[in-house]
Amino acid sequence: MSGSEPKPLAAVVPNSWAFLRDPMIAPAGFRDYDARWLYPEQINLPGVEALGLGLATQMFEAGAGPDIVVGCDYREYSAAVKTALILGLVRGGATVRDIGPAVTPLAYFARAHLGVGPVAMVTASHNPNGWTGVKMGLRAPLTHGPEEMVRLREIVLSGGGMERPGGRVVREHGVGAVWLDDLAARGPLKRRLRIVCATGNGAAGAFAPDLLARLGAEVIPLHATPDYAFPAYNPDPEAPEMLRDMGRAVREAGADLALGFDGDGDRCGVVDETGHAIFADRIGVLLARDWAKAHPGARFLADVKSTGLFASDPELLAAGAAVEFWKTGHSHMKARMVETGALAAFERSGHLFLDPPLGRGYDCGLSAAVEILRMLDRHEGMSLSALAATLPRTWATPTLSPPCPDGEKRAVLARIVADLQAMAAAGGALGGRRIERIVTVDGARAMLEGGDWALVRASSNTPNLVIVCESMGSEARLRAILADLDSLVRRQEEVGDYDRTF
């Protein structure tokens, strides 16, 4: 066992001898629950190796391991990043169970299948090309939260990684096939559905079309061949460009719905048979209705970006379901599920988490797709649009993400939250709707009279703020709420223009 590792540098000149020799890691890449960097501008391969050594050190420090599941998403540089990470893990004494190219939920499944607690999935999720990162955890089904990330950052940036003997690599073949068997274990659907399967040329294209076909669907692939250039658009089923393309494909094919998956396969987006996108939180309310009836007294979680219908939907209330709004982020959700015994958790971005007997506690876009299709089976004869129409009508913005530098966004958010709290204390309003209270579990969600609300928070993984608003009354009221919230945001000169129009 030895130490004395060099401390990674925050920057190294590209195309230099030092760039190939010295570890470089931008400290800001250690985020709330994932690690993400621009590659190779913010992290080089020696830096990734140092990260692997630090993770191995953290594993042994926590009494986890020595085995760890490792996989990577489908990007041109992901195999190189994974190899450097594995080198560091092996130097640290870990036994790496390498599952090869994968989607993130496959790596999570491999933990259960192989009986391994730790995981390290090389992925930048839905971030565009040029980004890399690692989703990691020590004990299933959990992944690193803020405390674990702070400790990992301390180990890595201080040069505190410790070499240990006995490290090795084991290639694990066929885990993907076992995973697909598990997802399809309940057999084919009763309904013969025509489904557009959209993967944006990301890694989910290697699995999702096969799964849907095994469920008995007629699959219409849309950019479903993995291509790390992402020639059509970045695979993000919350992005308007991908949703519009899914809607076009549904209408042209006369399909029953479209299912879209992000770059690492842990999120699912939905477009109905008319080509209309249904936000994942509204799909979540429909699923929760069914599960609340089948599991009396069930508890659910919804992230703070999600629709207020989780708290006010008449069917959920009648079924006695308990719903708690919680912090956005897959690690936050998984940890809260363990703490509370929630049956399922929902994020507006498309993450769906299922605890036993529905699942194993982690987020999986393909599991979400299966549950959506089985929900349609339970409501035989109803189209997806008709089923969605049974929900009370609301008007909501898309997720708006104005840029704000990583080093400044927390302070900027704190000033906006203070402004909202002062307004609430003075009896103020947004869009003419009185502020009843401010929920600060993650940023600030201003709860307005009549069930309307407005959220501002700092993104955990990218340099921007996140803004979402919803009205139970009208689009005009929604726009008025957004305009008043935006007037507070615009006081902060560090905040840029919105990433999309509404």
XYZ file of C-alpha atoms in Angstrom:
502
model
C 0.000 0.000 0.000
C 1.468 3.388 -0.943
C 0.503 7.004 -1.369
C 2.368 10.176 -2.443
C 0.361 10.621 -5.634
C 0.887 13.916 -7.464
C -1.864 16.437 -6.860
C -3.871 16.949 -10.070
C -3.475 20.357 -11.669
C -6.499 22.520 -12.473
C -5.108 23.236 -15.950
C -2.337 21.927 -18.189
C -1.332 23.321 -21.588
C -2.799 21.107 -24.353
C -0.441 19.469 -26.865
C 2.422 19.538 -24.396
C 4.597 16.875 -22.787
C 2.979 17.675 -19.463
C -0.505 17.103 -20.887
C 0.309 13.424 -21.502
C 2.153 13.059 -18.191
C 0.495 15.148 -15.491
C -3.051 14.613 -14.172
C -5.369 17.533 -14.845
C -8.798 17.822 -13.235
C -10.911 20.971 -13.062
C -12.257 20.997 -9.470
C -15.713 22.224 -10.553
C -16.313 18.879 -12.261
C -17.076 17.284 -8.899
C -20.747 18.164 -8.691
C -23.567 17.338 -6.275
C -23.906 13.718 -7.318
C -22.160 13.177 -10.665
C -18.716 14.051 -11.932
C -18.713 15.829 -15.320
C -16.071 17.604 -17.350
C -15.447 18.866 -20.837
C -12.953 16.425 -22.335
C -10.061 16.999 -22.767
C -10.294 20.697 -21.856
C -11.129 20.103 -18.167
C -9.823 16.594 -17.547
C -7.116 14.590 -19.339
C -6.495 10.840 -19.312
C -3.946 10.987 -16.471
C -6.600 12.932 -14.576
C -9.175 10.207 -15.223
C -6.648 7.651 -13.960
C -6.226 9.707 -10.784
C -10.016 9.740 -10.427
C -10.097 5.943 -10.660
C -7.365 5.586 -8.050
C -9.248 7.974 -5.773
C -12.501 6.064 -6.223
C -10.779 2.781 -5.362
C -9.333 4.421 -2.265
C -12.779 5.662 -1.266
C -14.231 2.175 -1.789
C -11.774 0.555 0.606
C -12.122 3.417 3.071
C -15.897 2.812 3.130
C -15.564 -0.959 3.447
C -16.984 -1.548 -0.040
C -15.527 -3.580 -2.875
C -13.045 -4.767 -3.954
C -15.324 -5.553 -6.914
C -16.769 -2.693 -8.954
C -18.977 -2.700 -12.072
C -17.644 -0.440 -14.844
C -19.248 0.457 -18.179
C -19.280 3.354 -20.658
C -21.738 5.133 -22.911
C -21.484 5.376 -26.705
C -19.209 8.324 -27.459
C -16.036 8.440 -29.541
C -13.812 8.952 -26.514
C -15.722 6.987 -23.853
C -13.689 3.772 -24.279
C -10.452 5.705 -23.748
C -11.863 7.436 -20.676
C -13.097 4.106 -19.308
C -9.688 2.486 -19.867
C -7.944 5.272 -17.952
C -10.504 4.994 -15.139
C -9.975 1.204 -14.989
C -6.206 1.678 -14.800
C -6.635 3.874 -11.749
C -9.091 1.454 -10.136
C -6.748 -1.495 -10.678
C -3.815 0.446 -9.246
C -6.024 1.013 -6.225
C -6.588 -2.718 -5.749
C -10.080 -2.981 -7.248
C -11.417 -5.945 -9.167
C -13.077 -4.297 -12.158
C -16.092 -6.121 -13.605
C -16.059 -4.545 -17.065
C -19.436 -4.799 -18.859
C -18.218 -2.818 -21.897
C -20.386 -0.301 -23.786
C -23.699 0.065 -21.964
C -26.479 2.311 -20.806
C -26.467 3.481 -17.209
C -29.384 1.311 -16.004
C -27.595 -1.752 -17.390
C -24.661 -0.899 -15.122
C -27.097 -0.580 -12.209
C -28.671 -3.934 -13.108
C -25.226 -5.529 -13.274
C -24.708 -4.651 -9.607
C -27.653 -6.888 -8.699
C -26.870 -9.564 -11.283
C -23.207 -9.884 -10.291
C -23.697 -9.277 -6.578
C -21.481 -6.179 -6.613
C -22.084 -2.982 -4.619
C -19.836 -0.344 -6.241
C -20.418 0.984 -9.756
C -18.697 3.499 -12.046
C -20.466 4.318 -15.308
C -18.525 6.556 -17.706
C -21.169 8.838 -19.167
C -22.054 12.473 -19.674
C -25.743 11.476 -19.705
C -27.652 13.835 -22.019
C -24.871 16.434 -22.202
C -23.698 17.070 -25.771
C -20.531 15.650 -27.263
C -17.426 17.105 -25.711
C -18.553 16.170 -22.211
C -17.603 13.122 -20.198
C -18.167 12.091 -16.612
C -18.820 9.272 -14.187
C -21.943 8.173 -12.335
C -20.743 6.175 -9.363
C -21.885 4.569 -6.153
C -20.638 2.302 -3.392
C -23.733 0.325 -2.339
C -26.733 -0.633 -4.449
C -29.076 0.949 -5.296
C -27.472 4.196 -4.129
C -25.166 6.468 -6.093
C -22.857 9.180 -4.786
C -24.604 12.063 -3.073
C -23.044 15.360 -1.957
C -21.172 13.868 1.033
C -19.611 11.094 -1.044
C -18.698 13.530 -3.795
C -17.030 15.903 -1.336
C -14.959 13.047 0.092
C -13.988 11.779 -3.372
C -12.972 15.300 -4.369
C -10.803 15.585 -1.258
C -9.039 12.294 -1.961
C -8.424 12.967 -5.636
C -7.413 16.636 -5.550
C -5.102 16.148 -2.550
C -3.243 13.307 -4.253
C -4.528 10.989 -1.550
C -5.149 7.985 -3.782
C -3.564 4.839 -2.332
C -2.115 2.015 -4.425
C -2.993 -1.503 -3.285
C -1.993 -4.906 -4.655
C -4.408 -7.371 -6.171
C -6.212 -5.194 -8.697
C -7.447 -6.900 -11.858
C -9.995 -6.740 -14.682
C -12.712 -9.311 -15.366
C -14.611 -9.023 -18.650
C -18.312 -9.670 -18.087
C -20.022 -10.854 -21.267
C -23.734 -11.237 -21.843
C -25.046 -9.023 -19.026
C -27.046 -6.971 -21.527
C -28.916 -10.047 -22.747
C -29.794 -11.036 -19.178
C -31.023 -7.483 -18.537
C -33.320 -7.558 -21.568
C -34.667 -10.930 -20.395
C -35.421 -9.359 -17.024
C -37.187 -6.338 -18.563
C -39.348 -8.587 -20.763
C -40.001 -11.235 -18.097
C -43.731 -10.488 -17.741
C -44.334 -11.479 -21.355
C -45.760 -9.658 -24.354
C -48.346 -6.891 -24.283
C -52.007 -7.658 -24.894
C -52.235 -4.772 -27.356
C -50.386 -4.735 -30.644
C -48.912 -1.247 -30.603
C -47.031 0.697 -33.277
C -44.239 2.500 -31.460
C -41.692 5.009 -32.679
C -38.469 4.221 -30.818
C -36.247 7.316 -30.747
C -32.733 7.125 -29.308
C -30.973 10.066 -30.965
C -28.195 7.678 -32.105
C -27.240 7.183 -28.450
C -26.452 3.983 -26.559
C -30.112 3.107 -25.934
C -30.360 2.197 -29.624
C -28.496 -1.023 -28.825
C -31.276 -2.168 -26.488
C -34.600 -0.310 -26.706
C -35.796 -1.452 -30.175
C -35.110 -5.103 -29.261
C -36.987 -4.770 -25.987
C -40.061 -3.203 -27.591
C -40.122 -5.915 -30.263
C -39.940 -8.593 -27.584
C -42.990 -7.024 -25.958
C -44.883 -7.597 -29.195
C -44.791 -4.042 -30.539
C -44.286 -3.014 -34.131
C -41.169 -0.882 -33.805
C -40.512 2.133 -36.019
C -36.868 3.088 -35.335
C -35.969 6.774 -35.332
C -32.223 7.535 -35.287
C -31.885 4.232 -33.455
C -28.463 3.151 -34.756
C -25.726 4.188 -32.322
C -23.564 6.887 -33.907
C -21.298 8.860 -31.613
C -21.396 11.870 -33.913
C -25.096 12.313 -32.955
C -25.820 13.452 -36.541
C -29.498 14.285 -36.002
C -29.422 16.008 -32.607
C -28.224 15.428 -29.082
C -30.224 12.549 -27.541
C -32.306 14.335 -24.896
C -36.039 13.497 -24.808
C -36.776 16.684 -22.868
C -35.357 18.864 -25.659
C -37.891 20.415 -28.079
C -35.865 19.385 -31.157
C -36.066 15.674 -30.309
C -39.707 15.891 -29.213
C -40.694 17.630 -32.453
C -38.959 14.930 -34.469
C -40.721 12.218 -32.457
C -44.069 13.929 -33.081
C -43.412 14.142 -36.824
C -42.489 10.453 -36.949
C -45.620 9.433 -35.029
C -47.911 11.341 -37.375
C -46.202 10.058 -40.527
C -46.276 6.432 -39.341
C -49.733 6.522 -37.798
C -48.130 5.173 -34.630
C -49.766 4.791 -31.230
C -46.990 6.694 -29.471
C -43.291 7.503 -29.499
C -40.821 6.671 -26.758
C -37.542 8.602 -26.640
C -34.397 7.863 -24.648
C -31.463 10.006 -23.616
C -27.790 9.355 -24.286
C -27.261 6.950 -21.405
C -30.712 5.371 -21.364
C -31.890 6.307 -17.881
C -34.656 8.704 -19.019
C -37.724 8.239 -21.192
C -39.775 10.869 -23.023
C -43.269 10.336 -24.435
C -45.230 11.651 -27.435
C -48.843 10.577 -27.944
C -50.540 9.391 -31.139
C -51.378 12.964 -32.174
C -47.712 13.979 -32.038
C -48.161 15.893 -28.781
C -45.444 15.594 -26.134
C -46.616 14.633 -22.659
C -44.237 15.766 -19.949
C -42.885 12.911 -17.857
C -44.364 14.281 -14.640
C -47.898 14.043 -16.059
C -47.162 10.485 -17.222
C -46.006 9.912 -13.654
C -49.346 10.998 -12.216
C -51.108 8.488 -14.482
C -48.782 5.703 -13.357
C -49.124 6.699 -9.705
C -52.919 6.509 -9.980
C -52.742 2.863 -11.032
C -50.086 1.926 -8.487
C -51.898 3.713 -5.650
C -54.978 1.598 -6.323
C -52.949 -1.624 -6.433
C -50.864 -0.706 -3.364
C -53.090 1.044 -0.775
C -51.245 3.598 1.321
C -48.390 3.834 -1.177
C -45.891 6.636 -0.799
C -44.441 8.442 -3.810
C -41.758 11.043 -4.422
C -41.781 13.749 -7.088
C -38.989 16.192 -7.785
C -39.521 19.903 -7.218
C -39.837 20.506 -10.988
C -42.869 18.209 -11.194
C -46.523 19.117 -11.637
C -48.609 20.158 -8.664
C -51.087 17.437 -9.658
C -49.070 15.030 -7.525
C -50.497 16.933 -4.540
C -53.954 17.791 -5.898
C -55.079 15.084 -8.339
C -58.505 13.839 -7.153
C -57.788 10.186 -7.980
C -54.507 10.151 -6.075
C -56.191 11.829 -3.115
C -59.061 9.356 -3.201
C -56.626 6.436 -3.227
C -54.929 7.783 -0.092
C -51.531 8.155 -1.756
C -48.883 10.190 0.038
C -46.641 12.304 -2.192
C -43.553 14.234 -1.114
C -41.769 16.777 -3.301
C -38.010 16.251 -3.092
C -34.684 17.404 -4.500
C -34.075 16.970 -8.205
C -31.303 14.495 -9.012
C -31.068 10.733 -9.328
C -28.873 10.309 -6.253
C -31.141 12.467 -4.102
C -34.179 10.479 -5.227
C -32.646 7.052 -4.676
C -31.474 8.010 -1.190
C -34.875 9.432 -0.236
C -36.613 6.281 -1.455
C -34.427 4.211 0.862
C -35.154 6.597 3.753
C -38.927 6.729 3.281
C -39.852 3.399 1.707
C -41.481 5.122 -1.272
C -42.855 2.778 -3.909
C -41.847 4.983 -6.836
C -40.281 8.345 -7.554
C -40.718 10.632 -10.548
C -38.661 13.407 -12.114
C -40.013 15.781 -14.718
C -36.914 15.141 -16.820
C -38.010 11.525 -17.414
C -36.296 9.601 -14.613
C -38.567 6.928 -13.092
C -37.426 5.059 -9.969
C -39.155 1.855 -8.876
C -38.775 0.072 -5.567
C -39.891 -3.531 -4.896
C -42.159 -5.075 -5.963
C -42.005 -2.841 -9.060
C -38.229 -2.589 -9.419
C -34.821 -2.495 -7.728
C -34.699 1.131 -6.622
C -32.840 2.722 -9.528
C -33.804 4.853 -12.509
C -34.163 3.207 -15.904
C -35.584 4.661 -19.118
C -36.366 1.218 -20.533
C -38.213 0.176 -17.362
C -40.183 3.408 -17.631
C -41.095 2.533 -21.214
C -42.277 -0.928 -20.147
C -44.449 0.529 -17.371
C -46.001 3.092 -19.723
C -46.902 0.363 -22.207
C -48.328 -1.882 -19.496
C -50.383 1.081 -18.294
C -51.898 1.270 -21.786
C -52.617 -2.458 -21.523
C -54.511 -1.864 -18.279
C -56.598 0.798 -20.000
C -57.482 -1.263 -23.057
C -59.274 0.659 -25.761
C -57.954 4.068 -24.660
C -55.405 5.977 -26.673
C -52.567 7.674 -24.835
C -54.039 11.108 -25.533
C -57.419 10.011 -24.153
C -55.779 8.630 -21.037
C -53.789 11.842 -20.551
C -57.010 13.835 -20.986
C -58.375 12.274 -17.783
C -55.901 14.453 -15.855
C -56.979 17.939 -14.773
C -55.714 20.463 -17.277
C -52.651 22.518 -16.408
C -50.360 24.860 -18.292
C -46.616 24.527 -17.771
C -43.410 25.897 -19.221
C -40.757 23.569 -20.548
C -37.657 23.359 -18.385
C -35.842 26.652 -19.008
C -32.091 26.733 -18.412
C -30.472 30.177 -18.620
C -26.663 29.936 -18.349
C -24.962 30.978 -15.125
C -21.317 30.189 -14.295
C -20.706 27.217 -11.998
C -18.698 29.308 -9.572
C -21.438 31.925 -9.237
C -24.780 30.126 -9.658
C -25.210 29.240 -5.966
C -24.724 32.838 -4.861
C -27.003 34.062 -7.644
C -29.672 31.575 -6.602
C -29.377 32.634 -2.959
C -30.120 36.259 -3.921
C -33.160 35.258 -5.983
C -34.456 33.055 -3.153
C -34.036 35.941 -0.702
C -36.017 38.210 -3.042
C -38.842 35.643 -3.251
C -38.893 35.170 0.510
C -39.070 38.938 1.035
C -41.950 39.152 -1.428
C -43.775 36.349 0.356
C -43.310 38.009 3.742
C -44.740 41.244 2.340
C -47.789 39.507 0.850
C -46.430 39.738 -2.688
C -47.510 37.884 -5.807
C -46.262 36.373 -9.064
C -48.522 36.859 -12.055
C -51.187 38.278 -9.781
C -51.256 35.078 -7.686
C -50.390 35.585 -4.028
C -47.323 33.725 -2.760
C -48.595 31.363 -0.058
C -45.241 29.857 0.910
C -41.734 29.158 -0.367
C -40.469 25.559 -0.414
C -36.658 25.603 -0.217
C -35.809 21.893 -0.308
C -34.051 22.540 -3.658
C -33.781 26.179 -4.693
C -37.128 27.906 -4.241
C -40.549 26.669 -5.314
C -42.996 29.529 -4.792
C -46.415 28.021 -4.023
C -49.096 30.394 -5.263
C -52.792 30.656 -4.564
C -54.974 28.337 -6.617
C -52.268 25.677 -6.935
C -50.006 27.622 -9.316
C -46.248 27.582 -8.647
C -42.886 28.818 -9.888
C -39.482 27.203 -9.382
C -35.928 28.459 -9.651
C -32.972 26.246 -8.746
C -29.335 25.765 -9.684
C -28.543 22.884 -12.000
C -26.463 20.220 -10.298
C -24.573 19.176 -13.425
C -24.305 22.103 -15.815
C -23.516 25.833 -15.509
C -27.048 27.188 -15.503
C -30.153 27.904 -13.477
C -33.354 25.892 -13.939
C -36.762 27.580 -14.134
C -40.173 25.902 -14.365
C -43.652 27.381 -13.828
C -47.132 25.851 -13.849
C -50.638 27.290 -13.729
C -53.887 25.504 -13.009
C -55.816 28.331 -14.696
C -54.636 29.403 -18.134
C -51.678 29.979 -20.418
C -52.022 33.721 -19.905
C -51.695 33.259 -16.160
C -48.683 31.024 -16.694
C -46.952 33.632 -18.829
C -47.669 36.326 -16.249
C -46.113 34.177 -13.505
C -43.031 33.511 -15.642
C -42.698 37.205 -16.505
C -42.684 38.213 -12.846
C -40.199 35.491 -11.914
C -38.018 36.488 -14.859
C -37.950 40.082 -13.608
C -36.250 38.801 -10.441
C -33.829 36.650 -12.424
C -32.882 39.569 -14.683
C -31.629 41.527 -11.676
C -28.677 39.119 -11.662
C -26.186 40.166 -14.325
C -24.465 36.768 -14.229
C -27.524 35.062 -15.791
C -27.654 34.762 -19.585
C -30.483 34.342 -22.083
C -32.820 31.367 -21.949
C -31.803 28.252 -23.859
C -35.232 27.992 -25.501
C -38.270 30.159 -26.147
C -41.700 29.732 -24.664
